[in-house]
Short mmCIF file of C-alpha atoms in Angstrom, two decimals:
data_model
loop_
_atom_site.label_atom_id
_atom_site.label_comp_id
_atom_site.label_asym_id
_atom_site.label_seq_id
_atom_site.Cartn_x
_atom_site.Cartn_y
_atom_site.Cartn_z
CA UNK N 1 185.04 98.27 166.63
CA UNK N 2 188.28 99.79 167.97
CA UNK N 3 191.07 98.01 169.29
CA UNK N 4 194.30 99.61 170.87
CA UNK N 5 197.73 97.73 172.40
CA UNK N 6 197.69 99.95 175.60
CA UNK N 7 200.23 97.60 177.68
CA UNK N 8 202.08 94.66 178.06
CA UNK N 9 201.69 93.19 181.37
CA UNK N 10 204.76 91.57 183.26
CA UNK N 11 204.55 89.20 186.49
CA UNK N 12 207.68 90.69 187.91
CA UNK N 13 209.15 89.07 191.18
CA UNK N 14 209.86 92.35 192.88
CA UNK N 15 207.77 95.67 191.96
CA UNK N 16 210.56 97.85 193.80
CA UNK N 17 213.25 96.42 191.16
CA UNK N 18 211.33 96.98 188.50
CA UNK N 19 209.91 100.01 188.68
CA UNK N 20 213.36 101.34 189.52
CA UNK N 21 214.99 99.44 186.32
CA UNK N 22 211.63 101.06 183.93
CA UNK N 23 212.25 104.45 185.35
CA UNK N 24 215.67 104.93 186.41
CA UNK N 25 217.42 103.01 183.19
CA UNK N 26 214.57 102.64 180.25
CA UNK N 27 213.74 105.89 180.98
CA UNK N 28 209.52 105.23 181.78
CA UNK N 29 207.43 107.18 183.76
CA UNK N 30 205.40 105.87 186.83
CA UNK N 31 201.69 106.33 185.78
CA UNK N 32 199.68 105.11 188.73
CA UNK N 33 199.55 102.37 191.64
CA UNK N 34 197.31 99.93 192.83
CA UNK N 35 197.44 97.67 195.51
CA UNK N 36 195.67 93.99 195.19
CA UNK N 37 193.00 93.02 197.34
CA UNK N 38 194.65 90.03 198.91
CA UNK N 39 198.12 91.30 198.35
CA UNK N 40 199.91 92.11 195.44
CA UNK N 41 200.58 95.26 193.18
CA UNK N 42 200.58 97.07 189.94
CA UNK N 43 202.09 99.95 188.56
CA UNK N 44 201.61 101.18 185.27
CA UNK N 45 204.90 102.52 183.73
CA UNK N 46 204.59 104.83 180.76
CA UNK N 47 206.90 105.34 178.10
CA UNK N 48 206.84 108.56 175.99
CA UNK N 49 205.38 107.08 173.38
CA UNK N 50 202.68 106.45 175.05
CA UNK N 51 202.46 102.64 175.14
CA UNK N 52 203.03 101.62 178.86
CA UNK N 53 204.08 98.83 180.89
CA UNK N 54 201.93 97.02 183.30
CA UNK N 55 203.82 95.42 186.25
CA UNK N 56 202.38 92.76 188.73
CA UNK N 57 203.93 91.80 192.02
CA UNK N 58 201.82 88.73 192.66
CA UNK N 59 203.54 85.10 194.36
CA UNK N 60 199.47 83.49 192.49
CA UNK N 61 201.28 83.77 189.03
CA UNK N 62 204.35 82.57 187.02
CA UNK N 63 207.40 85.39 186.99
CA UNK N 64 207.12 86.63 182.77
CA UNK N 65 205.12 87.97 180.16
CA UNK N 66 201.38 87.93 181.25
CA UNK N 67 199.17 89.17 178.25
CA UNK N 68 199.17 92.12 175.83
CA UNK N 69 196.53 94.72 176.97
CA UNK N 70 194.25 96.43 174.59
CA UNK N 71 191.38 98.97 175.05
CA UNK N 72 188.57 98.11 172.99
CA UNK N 73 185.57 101.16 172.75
CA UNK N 74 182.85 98.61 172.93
CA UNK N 75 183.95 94.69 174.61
CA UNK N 76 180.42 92.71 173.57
CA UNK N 77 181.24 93.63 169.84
CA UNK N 78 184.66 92.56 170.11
CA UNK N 79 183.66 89.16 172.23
CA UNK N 80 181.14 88.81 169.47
CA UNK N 81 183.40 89.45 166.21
CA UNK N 82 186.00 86.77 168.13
CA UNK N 83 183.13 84.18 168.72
CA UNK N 84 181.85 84.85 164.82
CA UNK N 85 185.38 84.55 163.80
CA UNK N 86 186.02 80.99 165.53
CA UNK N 87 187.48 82.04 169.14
CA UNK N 88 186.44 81.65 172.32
CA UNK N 89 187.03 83.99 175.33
CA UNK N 90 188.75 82.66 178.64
CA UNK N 91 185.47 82.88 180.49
CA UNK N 92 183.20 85.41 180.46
CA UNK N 93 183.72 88.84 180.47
CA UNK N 94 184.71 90.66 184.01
CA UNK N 95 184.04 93.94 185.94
CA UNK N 96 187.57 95.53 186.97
CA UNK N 97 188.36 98.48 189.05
CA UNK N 98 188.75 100.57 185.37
CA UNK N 99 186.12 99.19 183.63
CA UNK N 100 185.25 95.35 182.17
CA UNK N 101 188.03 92.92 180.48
CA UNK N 102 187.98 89.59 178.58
CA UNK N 103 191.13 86.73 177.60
CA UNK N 104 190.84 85.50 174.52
CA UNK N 105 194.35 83.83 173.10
CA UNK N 106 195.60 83.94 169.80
CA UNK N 107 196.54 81.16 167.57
CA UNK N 108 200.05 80.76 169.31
CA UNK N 109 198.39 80.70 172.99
CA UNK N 110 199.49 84.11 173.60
CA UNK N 111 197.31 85.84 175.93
CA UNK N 112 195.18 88.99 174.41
CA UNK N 113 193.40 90.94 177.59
CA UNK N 114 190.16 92.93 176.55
CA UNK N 115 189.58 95.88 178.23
CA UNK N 116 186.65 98.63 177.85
CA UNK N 117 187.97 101.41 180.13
CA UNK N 118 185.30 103.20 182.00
CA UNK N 119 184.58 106.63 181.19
CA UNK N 120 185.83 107.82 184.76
CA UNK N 121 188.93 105.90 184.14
CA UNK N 122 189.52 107.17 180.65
CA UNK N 123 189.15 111.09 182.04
CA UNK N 124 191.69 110.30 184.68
CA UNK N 125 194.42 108.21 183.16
CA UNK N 126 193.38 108.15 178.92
CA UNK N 127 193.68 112.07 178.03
#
């Protein structure tokens, strides 16, 4: 099983600020945007490292830190090793527009999102 940080993801009170503070004074890139189905936004924002930033204009959720975001290469072993190892997910697991994703938290509460990336979505955004 293979787990990698890909993002953290922000609740951010205006998407226009932010982007512009990520790009034009941190220095990120803009990977991609997606609008919500019943309103709301993301944009990725990539840093050269490679690690990005995951923005989220949505008035449903509290302005802050949202959850870390990993890409796992197989989500039912890692739901499995979490269950074996004494944790629960948030639910079950979900289809997304890039693939399926599970919550689990960690000891302190913090929020760890579970993501197996499609194949179409890794050849477009992953390379």
């Amino acid at each position: 099983m293979k787990i990698k940080v890909q993002y953290s993801t922000l609740i951010v009170k205006c998407l226009e600020k932010s982007v512009n503070f990520y790009r034009d004074v941190l220095g990120f890139k803009e990977g991609y945007h997606v609008e919500l189905p019943g309103g709301g936004a993301i944009t990725i924002m990539e840093s050269e490292g490679g690690a990005c930033v995951e923005l989220i204009e949505n008035p449903a959720f509290d302005i802050g830190l949202y959850s870390i975001g990993t890409d796992v290469d197989d989500l039912d072993e890692a739901v499995e090793n979490l269950r074996v190892n004494g944790y629960d997910t948030e639910g079950p697991a979900v289809s997304t527009t890039v693939g399926r994703m599970a919550f689990v938290k960690d000891p302190d509460g913090v929020k760890i999102c579970l993501i197996e990336h499609s194949e179409k979505y890794k050849e477009k955004y992953m390379k």
